Amino acid sequence: EVCPILLAQRWVRDRFRKVCEKSIWSFKLGRGAFATVDSYLTLGYGGTITLTNNSTTVTGLGTNFTAGMVGQQLKVAGYVFTVATFSSTTSITIDQTWLADTLATQNFDIMQVYITPTPTDFHAFYSVIDPTLAWIIRLNYNVKELDRIDARRSATGTPRVLANGVYSTAGGINATNEVYELWPNGSTSRQYMYTYERRIADLNPSDTPPPIIRSDILVCGALADLARWPGTPERKNPMFDPYFTQWKMREMEFNAEVTKAIVEDQSIFQTDLTFANQMNLAPLD
């Protein structure tokens, strides 16, 4: 009788979102894996390609293109393109139109340069490890930094950096997920394990929050919002506090309880993620 039920649900939903944004909670973490593949040259294939002005078609001579190369990256003359479609062993298309003069009989390679995480709730990488070399891949780089130090992407070898890239609009399971770039570009097959931060969905009316976030914390925050709502001309809010005393008190209580929950959650965090702390960062010179 104080406020519409949909408005009350919105306040609870908003408070849950605020709580989720205050920390990388243990319930927000998941694990996954991705892999690179042996590059075209590593597999022992040969041939040359021709890029035609104002065309996305790549024509091969003595090449051995396969359907499995779709989604991998074509590196040629300092450019990196993504293979969009496969037509035959001597014909593929790329995701960008070749705008320069026709480039004939060029050496090339095809490899896995870009990584698109597969979990549908993926938000961001938390830690990526190379179990083979027992080190952590460096994060928190972006492609602008790679453009500055290696614009032609000429560096090859063991990947040490996973840089933030752009959002992919291609079809598939991750139609709008971010694409990351491995650098240096690896030319051999290797599996990587990662921990990632989940994208948490809003609470539905029938949902309950994760156990670490008590329901009464959300209710306390929602009541703080209620104390700031004057109501409507037809139905005044009897709990409205024009001096915001109730709001300040409940807001302080909400923040204090959230802080306690974060401290409690950290104990779960440190037990669950000790494996990452036992490895060194990938070396960079």
Tab-separated table of N, CA and C in Angstrom, residues 75-212:
chain	number	residue	atom	x	y	z
A	75	LYS	N	47.637	-13.214	-42.378
A	75	LYS	CA	48.673	-12.196	-42.257
A	75	LYS	C	49.435	-12.115	-43.574
A	76	VAL	N	49.440	-10.915	-44.161
A	76	VAL	CA	50.104	-10.742	-45.444
A	76	VAL	C	50.591	-9.298	-45.549
A	77	ALA	N	51.863	-9.125	-45.877
A	77	ALA	CA	52.453	-7.807	-46.138
A	77	ALA	C	52.216	-6.811	-45.007
A	78	GLY	N	52.211	-7.285	-43.770
A	78	GLY	CA	52.009	-6.390	-42.637
A	78	GLY	C	50.562	-6.133	-42.288
A	79	TYR	N	49.626	-6.769	-42.981
A	79	TYR	CA	48.194	-6.615	-42.709
A	79	TYR	C	47.655	-7.880	-42.040
A	80	VAL	N	46.619	-7.689	-41.235
A	80	VAL	CA	45.962	-8.829	-40.594
A	80	VAL	C	44.475	-8.756	-40.905
A	81	PHE	N	43.939	-9.789	-41.528
A	81	PHE	CA	42.523	-9.887	-41.844
A	81	PHE	C	41.969	-11.173	-41.237
A	82	THR	N	40.680	-11.232	-41.084
A	82	THR	CA	40.024	-12.452	-40.621
A	82	THR	C	39.409	-13.176	-41.812
A	83	VAL	N	39.624	-14.476	-41.867
A	83	VAL	CA	39.048	-15.276	-42.954
A	83	VAL	C	37.545	-15.371	-42.724
A	84	ALA	N	36.763	-14.881	-43.682
A	84	ALA	CA	35.310	-14.829	-43.543
A	84	ALA	C	34.619	-16.063	-44.112
A	85	THR	N	35.033	-16.485	-45.304
A	85	THR	CA	34.402	-17.651	-45.929
A	85	THR	C	35.448	-18.478	-46.658
A	86	PHE	N	35.102	-19.743	-46.870
A	86	PHE	CA	35.955	-20.675	-47.618
A	86	PHE	C	35.210	-21.093	-48.873
A	87	SER	N	35.898	-20.992	-50.022
A	87	SER	CA	35.294	-21.413	-51.289
A	87	SER	C	35.955	-22.664	-51.841
A	88	SER	N	37.284	-22.680	-51.802
A	88	SER	CA	38.024	-23.841	-52.318
A	88	SER	C	39.445	-23.787	-51.762
A	89	THR	N	40.253	-24.744	-52.137
A	89	THR	CA	41.636	-24.784	-51.654
A	89	THR	C	42.456	-23.599	-52.175
A	90	THR	N	41.917	-22.888	-53.169
A	90	THR	CA	42.637	-21.741	-53.732
A	90	THR	C	41.827	-20.443	-53.655
A	91	SER	N	40.755	-20.429	-52.866
A	91	SER	CA	39.938	-19.218	-52.805
A	91	SER	C	39.244	-19.076	-51.441
A	92	ILE	N	39.454	-17.938	-50.806
A	92	ILE	CA	38.758	-17.582	-49.567
A	92	ILE	C	38.386	-16.104	-49.652
A	93	THR	N	37.551	-15.648	-48.724
A	93	THR	CA	37.276	-14.211	-48.619
A	93	THR	C	37.690	-13.736	-47.236
A	94	ILE	N	37.970	-12.442	-47.132
A	94	ILE	CA	38.384	-11.832	-45.871
A	94	ILE	C	37.332	-10.822	-45.427
A	95	ASP	N	37.453	-10.394	-44.179
A	95	ASP	CA	36.411	-9.539	-43.591
A	95	ASP	C	36.529	-8.077	-43.992
A	96	GLN	N	37.628	-7.678	-44.617
A	96	GLN	CA	37.812	-6.288	-45.051
A	96	GLN	C	38.130	-6.250	-46.539
A	97	THR	N	37.640	-5.208	-47.206
A	97	THR	CA	37.932	-5.041	-48.630
A	97	THR	C	39.376	-4.569	-48.809
A	98	TRP	N	40.086	-5.174	-49.760
A	98	TRP	CA	41.444	-4.749	-50.069
A	98	TRP	C	41.354	-3.500	-50.942
A	99	LEU	N	41.784	-2.343	-50.403
A	99	LEU	CA	41.600	-1.060	-51.071
A	99	LEU	C	42.850	-0.584	-51.810
A	100	ALA	N	43.981	-1.202	-51.539
A	100	ALA	CA	45.218	-0.787	-52.207
A	100	ALA	C	45.292	-1.405	-53.608
A	101	ASP	N	46.390	-1.110	-54.290
A	101	ASP	CA	46.592	-1.710	-55.614
A	101	ASP	C	46.657	-3.233	-55.484
A	102	THR	N	46.330	-3.898	-56.550
A	102	THR	CA	46.371	-5.366	-56.563
A	102	THR	C	47.756	-5.859	-56.170
A	103	LEU	N	47.765	-6.822	-55.257
A	103	LEU	CA	49.013	-7.360	-54.714
A	103	LEU	C	49.097	-8.829	-55.125
A	104	ALA	N	50.063	-9.150	-55.970
A	104	ALA	CA	50.127	-10.502	-56.544
A	104	ALA	C	51.270	-11.315	-55.946
A	105	THR	N	51.066	-12.635	-55.952
A	105	THR	CA	52.067	-13.647	-55.551
A	105	THR	C	52.790	-13.276	-54.261
A	106	GLN	N	52.005	-13.082	-53.222
A	106	GLN	CA	52.538	-12.696	-51.919
A	106	GLN	C	52.632	-13.901	-50.985
A	107	ASN	N	53.727	-13.955	-50.218
A	107	ASN	CA	53.810	-14.937	-49.141
A	107	ASN	C	52.856	-14.542	-48.020
A	108	PHE	N	52.406	-15.512	-47.239
A	108	PHE	CA	51.383	-15.234	-46.234
A	108	PHE	C	51.423	-16.327	-45.171
A	109	ASP	N	50.621	-16.114	-44.137
A	109	ASP	CA	50.396	-17.152	-43.137
A	109	ASP	C	48.975	-16.989	-42.608
A	110	ILE	N	48.406	-18.069	-42.126
A	110	ILE	CA	47.077	-18.043	-41.514
A	110	ILE	C	47.215	-18.648	-40.120
A	111	MET	N	46.778	-17.917	-39.096
A	111	MET	CA	46.946	-18.361	-37.714
A	111	MET	C	45.834	-17.796	-36.847
A	112	GLN	N	45.782	-18.229	-35.585
A	112	GLN	CA	44.779	-17.738	-34.646
A	112	GLN	C	45.372	-16.565	-33.878
A	113	VAL	N	45.016	-15.357	-34.302
A	113	VAL	CA	45.509	-14.141	-33.652
A	113	VAL	C	44.477	-13.605	-32.666
A	114	TYR	N	43.196	-13.646	-33.036
A	114	TYR	CA	42.125	-13.081	-32.213
A	114	TYR	C	41.406	-14.186	-31.443
A	115	ILE	N	41.046	-13.866	-30.210
A	115	ILE	CA	40.357	-14.795	-29.326
A	115	ILE	C	39.005	-14.208	-28.937
A	116	THR	N	37.948	-14.982	-29.121
A	116	THR	CA	36.615	-14.594	-28.681
A	116	THR	C	36.164	-15.576	-27.617
A	117	PRO	N	36.029	-15.153	-26.361
A	117	PRO	CA	35.610	-16.070	-25.293
A	117	PRO	C	34.239	-16.671	-25.592
A	118	THR	N	34.077	-17.943	-25.262
A	118	THR	CA	32.835	-18.627	-25.594
A	118	THR	C	31.724	-18.565	-24.540
A	119	PRO	N	31.999	-18.350	-23.230
A	119	PRO	CA	30.877	-18.318	-22.279
A	119	PRO	C	29.893	-17.200	-22.621
A	120	THR	N	28.618	-17.505	-22.587
A	120	THR	CA	27.606	-16.506	-22.931
A	120	THR	C	27.481	-15.420	-21.869
A	121	ASP	N	27.972	-15.677	-20.640
A	121	ASP	CA	27.919	-14.662	-19.592
A	121	ASP	C	29.270	-13.986	-19.387
A	122	PHE	N	30.151	-14.083	-20.369
A	122	PHE	CA	31.495	-13.510	-20.238
A	122	PHE	C	31.428	-11.986	-20.171
A	123	HIS	N	32.178	-11.403	-19.206
A	123	HIS	CA	32.280	-9.950	-19.091
A	123	HIS	C	33.718	-9.476	-19.286
A	124	ALA	N	34.679	-10.106	-18.600
A	124	ALA	CA	36.078	-9.699	-18.720
A	124	ALA	C	36.977	-10.818	-18.221
A	125	PHE	N	38.190	-10.866	-18.756
A	125	PHE	CA	39.176	-11.813	-18.245
A	125	PHE	C	39.649	-11.363	-16.866
A	126	TYR	N	39.802	-12.311	-15.960
A	126	TYR	CA	40.384	-12.041	-14.650
A	126	TYR	C	41.831	-12.526	-14.604
A	127	SER	N	42.088	-13.714	-15.113
A	127	SER	CA	43.440	-14.260	-15.163
A	127	SER	C	43.507	-15.274	-16.297
A	128	VAL	N	44.597	-15.239	-17.055
A	128	VAL	CA	44.819	-16.188	-18.151
A	128	VAL	C	46.193	-16.813	-17.942
A	129	ILE	N	46.260	-18.125	-17.945
A	129	ILE	CA	47.533	-18.802	-17.701
A	129	ILE	C	47.916	-19.692	-18.876
A	130	ASP	N	49.224	-19.804	-19.055
A	130	ASP	CA	49.802	-20.737	-20.014
A	130	ASP	C	50.380	-21.893	-19.191
A	131	PRO	N	49.637	-22.997	-19.041
A	131	PRO	CA	50.118	-24.096	-18.196
A	131	PRO	C	51.420	-24.716	-18.689
A	132	THR	N	51.657	-24.663	-19.997
A	132	THR	CA	52.869	-25.268	-20.544
A	132	THR	C	54.122	-24.565	-20.027
A	133	LEU	N	54.078	-23.236	-20.005
A	133	LEU	CA	55.234	-22.448	-19.570
A	133	LEU	C	55.094	-21.960	-18.127
A	134	ALA	N	53.982	-22.291	-17.497
A	134	ALA	CA	53.745	-21.931	-16.090
A	134	ALA	C	53.888	-20.434	-15.848
A	135	TRP	N	53.229	-19.643	-16.699
A	135	TRP	CA	53.194	-18.204	-16.438
A	135	TRP	C	51.821	-17.635	-16.771
A	136	ILE	N	51.585	-16.432	-16.263
A	136	ILE	CA	50.320	-15.734	-16.462
A	136	ILE	C	50.460	-14.809	-17.663
A	137	ILE	N	49.524	-14.902	-18.590
A	137	ILE	CA	49.508	-13.998	-19.734
A	137	ILE	C	49.156	-12.589	-19.248
A	138	ARG	N	49.842	-11.605	-19.755
A	138	ARG	CA	49.617	-10.226	-19.320
A	138	ARG	C	48.330	-9.668	-19.912
A	139	LEU	N	47.497	-9.085	-19.042
A	139	LEU	CA	46.246	-8.452	-19.445
A	139	LEU	C	46.379	-6.933	-19.314
A	140	ASN	N	45.268	-6.237	-19.467
A	140	ASN	CA	45.191	-4.777	-19.289
A	140	ASN	C	46.016	-4.008	-20.320
A	141	TYR	N	46.238	-4.597	-21.468
A	141	TYR	CA	46.784	-3.881	-22.615
A	141	TYR	C	45.646	-3.665	-23.609
A	142	ASN	N	45.828	-2.728	-24.516
A	142	ASN	CA	44.830	-2.563	-25.574
A	142	ASN	C	45.520	-2.547	-26.931
A	143	VAL	N	44.731	-2.662	-27.975
A	143	VAL	CA	45.313	-2.780	-29.313
A	143	VAL	C	46.042	-1.509	-29.735
A	144	LYS	N	45.689	-0.375	-29.142
A	144	LYS	CA	46.402	0.860	-29.480
A	144	LYS	C	47.867	0.752	-29.083
A	145	GLU	N	48.134	0.140	-27.933
A	145	GLU	CA	49.518	-0.055	-27.500
A	145	GLU	C	50.259	-1.011	-28.436
A	146	LEU	N	49.549	-2.070	-28.876
A	146	LEU	CA	50.173	-2.985	-29.840
A	146	LEU	C	50.437	-2.286	-31.167
A	147	ASP	N	49.513	-1.413	-31.566
A	147	ASP	CA	49.711	-0.664	-32.807
A	147	ASP	C	50.957	0.215	-32.713
A	148	ARG	N	51.214	0.732	-31.526
A	148	ARG	CA	52.365	1.619	-31.348
A	148	ARG	C	53.680	0.858	-31.439
A	149	ILE	N	53.746	-0.317	-30.836
A	149	ILE	CA	55.024	-1.036	-30.770
A	149	ILE	C	55.209	-2.050	-31.894
A	150	ASP	N	54.113	-2.458	-32.537
A	150	ASP	CA	54.228	-3.486	-33.582
A	150	ASP	C	53.071	-3.330	-34.571
A	151	ALA	N	53.087	-2.236	-35.292
A	151	ALA	CA	51.974	-1.922	-36.194
A	151	ALA	C	51.791	-2.978	-37.277
A	152	ARG	N	52.872	-3.583	-37.731
A	152	ARG	CA	52.783	-4.593	-38.786
A	152	ARG	C	52.525	-5.993	-38.233
A	153	ARG	N	52.470	-6.099	-36.906
A	153	ARG	CA	52.292	-7.395	-36.246
A	153	ARG	C	53.315	-8.400	-36.756
A	154	SER	N	54.557	-7.927	-36.799
A	154	SER	CA	55.643	-8.773	-37.302
A	154	SER	C	56.190	-9.714	-36.233
A	155	ALA	N	55.893	-9.413	-34.950
A	155	ALA	CA	56.393	-10.262	-33.872
A	155	ALA	C	55.660	-11.595	-33.874
A	156	THR	N	56.410	-12.673	-33.839
A	156	THR	CA	55.831	-14.006	-33.735
A	156	THR	C	56.558	-14.760	-32.627
A	157	GLY	N	55.966	-15.821	-32.175
A	157	GLY	CA	56.573	-16.597	-31.109
A	157	GLY	C	55.552	-16.944	-30.048
A	158	THR	N	56.010	-17.074	-28.818
A	158	THR	CA	55.125	-17.445	-27.726
A	158	THR	C	54.310	-16.242	-27.270
A	159	PRO	N	52.976	-16.302	-27.304
A	159	PRO	CA	52.163	-15.173	-26.853
A	159	PRO	C	52.396	-14.861	-25.377
A	160	ARG	N	52.483	-13.572	-25.074
A	160	ARG	CA	52.714	-13.116	-23.701
A	160	ARG	C	51.693	-12.085	-23.267
A	161	VAL	N	50.947	-11.517	-24.215
A	161	VAL	CA	49.976	-10.459	-23.937
A	161	VAL	C	48.645	-10.839	-24.564
A	162	LEU	N	47.558	-10.573	-23.840
A	162	LEU	CA	46.208	-10.699	-24.392
A	162	LEU	C	45.580	-9.318	-24.284
A	163	ALA	N	45.499	-8.626	-25.407
A	163	ALA	CA	45.089	-7.223	-25.415
A	163	ALA	C	43.609	-7.079	-25.726
A	164	ASN	N	42.981	-6.086	-25.096
A	164	ASN	CA	41.580	-5.778	-25.388
A	164	ASN	C	41.460	-5.308	-26.823
A	165	GLY	N	40.478	-5.848	-27.517
A	165	GLY	CA	40.300	-5.500	-28.920
A	165	GLY	C	39.006	-4.758	-29.170
A	166	VAL	N	38.223	-5.240	-30.116
A	166	VAL	CA	36.973	-4.600	-30.491
A	166	VAL	C	35.838	-5.606	-30.333
A	167	TYR	N	34.606	-5.114	-30.389
A	167	TYR	CA	33.463	-6.006	-30.306
A	167	TYR	C	33.148	-6.601	-31.662
A	168	SER	N	32.905	-7.901	-31.672
A	168	SER	CA	32.599	-8.605	-32.912
A	168	SER	C	31.097	-8.556	-33.165
A	169	THR	N	30.724	-8.281	-34.406
A	169	THR	CA	29.316	-8.324	-34.805
A	169	THR	C	29.038	-9.515	-35.709
A	170	ALA	N	30.006	-10.409	-35.822
A	170	ALA	CA	29.807	-11.603	-36.648
A	170	ALA	C	28.841	-12.556	-35.960
A	171	GLY	N	28.247	-13.443	-36.734
A	171	GLY	CA	27.309	-14.401	-36.169
A	171	GLY	C	28.001	-15.440	-35.322
A	172	GLY	N	27.209	-16.258	-34.656
A	172	GLY	CA	27.778	-17.303	-33.816
A	172	GLY	C	27.393	-17.126	-32.369
A	173	ILE	N	27.996	-17.960	-31.520
A	173	ILE	CA	27.598	-17.978	-30.118
A	173	ILE	C	27.925	-16.672	-29.407
A	174	ASN	N	28.938	-15.931	-29.896
A	174	ASN	CA	29.331	-14.679	-29.261
A	174	ASN	C	29.151	-13.510	-30.221
A	175	ALA	N	27.937	-13.306	-30.673
A	175	ALA	CA	27.682	-12.334	-31.727
A	175	ALA	C	28.080	-10.911	-31.338
A	176	THR	N	28.058	-10.578	-30.050
A	176	THR	CA	28.392	-9.216	-29.651
A	176	THR	C	29.480	-9.189	-28.585
A	177	ASN	N	30.253	-10.252	-28.454
A	177	ASN	CA	31.306	-10.280	-27.442
A	177	ASN	C	32.587	-9.620	-27.945
A	178	GLU	N	33.422	-9.241	-26.980
A	178	GLU	CA	34.674	-8.588	-27.334
A	178	GLU	C	35.678	-9.601	-27.853
A	179	VAL	N	36.457	-9.147	-28.830
A	179	VAL	CA	37.515	-9.962	-29.407
A	179	VAL	C	38.844	-9.474	-28.839
A	180	TYR	N	39.674	-10.399	-28.365
A	180	TYR	CA	40.973	-10.074	-27.789
A	180	TYR	C	42.076	-10.526	-28.738
A	181	GLU	N	43.227	-9.863	-28.628
A	181	GLU	CA	44.342	-10.174	-29.526
A	181	GLU	C	45.521	-10.744	-28.743
A	182	LEU	N	45.986	-11.912	-29.171
A	182	LEU	CA	47.186	-12.522	-28.597
A	182	LEU	C	48.422	-11.950	-29.281
A	183	TRP	N	49.399	-11.550	-28.452
A	183	TRP	CA	50.622	-10.982	-29.009
A	183	TRP	C	51.795	-11.408	-28.163
A	184	PRO	N	52.950	-11.740	-28.768
A	184	PRO	CA	53.172	-11.959	-30.207
A	184	PRO	C	52.241	-13.048	-30.761
A	185	ASN	N	52.034	-13.004	-32.045
A	185	ASN	CA	51.145	-13.972	-32.676
A	185	ASN	C	51.773	-15.358	-32.651
A	186	GLY	N	51.099	-16.311	-32.013
A	186	GLY	CA	51.622	-17.672	-31.913
A	186	GLY	C	51.310	-18.481	-33.157
A	187	SER	N	52.240	-19.320	-33.532
A	187	SER	CA	52.065	-20.116	-34.754
A	187	SER	C	51.900	-21.602	-34.465
A	188	THR	N	51.817	-21.969	-33.188
A	188	THR	CA	51.682	-23.385	-32.836
A	188	THR	C	50.440	-23.612	-31.983
A	189	SER	N	49.988	-24.842	-31.963
A	189	SER	CA	48.809	-25.215	-31.191
A	189	SER	C	49.137	-25.193	-29.698
A	190	ARG	N	48.283	-24.518	-28.921
A	190	ARG	CA	48.500	-24.449	-27.480
A	190	ARG	C	47.180	-24.117	-26.789
A	191	GLN	N	46.966	-24.707	-25.614
A	191	GLN	CA	45.750	-24.446	-24.849
A	191	GLN	C	46.054	-23.522	-23.675
A	192	TYR	N	45.139	-22.599	-23.434
A	192	TYR	CA	45.242	-21.657	-22.327
A	192	TYR	C	44.025	-21.817	-21.421
A	193	MET	N	44.243	-21.667	-20.124
A	193	MET	CA	43.163	-21.727	-19.146
A	193	MET	C	42.930	-20.319	-18.603
A	194	TYR	N	41.682	-19.990	-18.350
A	194	TYR	CA	41.425	-18.646	-17.833
A	194	TYR	C	40.308	-18.633	-16.796
A	195	THR	N	40.393	-17.624	-15.950
A	195	THR	CA	39.317	-17.286	-15.019
A	195	THR	C	38.720	-15.980	-15.518
A	196	TYR	N	37.407	-15.914	-15.543
A	196	TYR	CA	36.768	-14.707	-16.074
A	196	TYR	C	35.690	-14.191	-15.132
A	197	GLU	N	35.396	-12.917	-15.285
A	197	GLU	CA	34.326	-12.280	-14.523
A	197	GLU	C	33.024	-12.420	-15.308
A	198	ARG	N	32.007	-12.950	-14.646
A	198	ARG	CA	30.720	-13.143	-15.309
A	198	ARG	C	29.943	-11.821	-15.413
A	199	ARG	N	29.094	-11.744	-16.406
A	199	ARG	CA	28.113	-10.666	-16.487
A	199	ARG	C	26.852	-11.150	-15.768
A	200	ILE	N	26.545	-10.559	-14.621
A	200	ILE	CA	25.440	-11.019	-13.787
A	200	ILE	C	24.121	-10.417	-14.272
A	201	ALA	N	23.148	-11.276	-14.469
A	201	ALA	CA	21.834	-10.823	-14.924
A	201	ALA	C	21.067	-10.172	-13.775
A	202	ASP	N	20.121	-9.309	-14.115
A	202	ASP	CA	19.270	-8.690	-13.101
A	202	ASP	C	18.424	-9.758	-12.405
A	203	LEU	N	18.074	-9.465	-11.159
A	203	LEU	CA	17.180	-10.368	-10.428
A	203	LEU	C	15.783	-10.329	-11.030
A	204	ASN	N	15.177	-11.482	-11.174
A	204	ASN	CA	13.767	-11.583	-11.519
A	204	ASN	C	12.953	-11.727	-10.234
A	205	PRO	N	11.652	-11.477	-10.294
A	205	PRO	CA	10.835	-11.568	-9.071
A	205	PRO	C	10.929	-12.911	-8.357
A	206	SER	N	11.198	-13.980	-9.083
A	206	SER	CA	11.260	-15.305	-8.465
A	206	SER	C	12.678	-15.704	-8.052
A	207	ASP	N	13.681	-14.830	-8.307
A	207	ASP	CA	15.071	-15.157	-8.008
A	207	ASP	C	15.426	-14.851	-6.556
A	208	THR	N	16.497	-15.474	-6.104
A	208	THR	CA	17.118	-15.101	-4.833
A	208	THR	C	18.570	-14.775	-5.115
A	209	PRO	N	19.162	-13.837	-4.371
A	209	PRO	CA	20.557	-13.490	-4.620
A	209	PRO	C	21.493	-14.599	-4.173
A	210	PRO	N	22.756	-14.565	-4.608
A	210	PRO	CA	23.731	-15.552	-4.135
A	210	PRO	C	23.833	-15.520	-2.612
A	211	PRO	N	24.184	-16.640	-1.973
A	211	PRO	CA	24.179	-16.714	-0.505
A	211	PRO	C	25.025	-15.653	0.178
A	212	ILE	N	26.127	-15.225	-0.446
A	212	ILE	CA	27.000	-14.248	0.193
A	212	ILE	C	26.322	-12.890	0.314
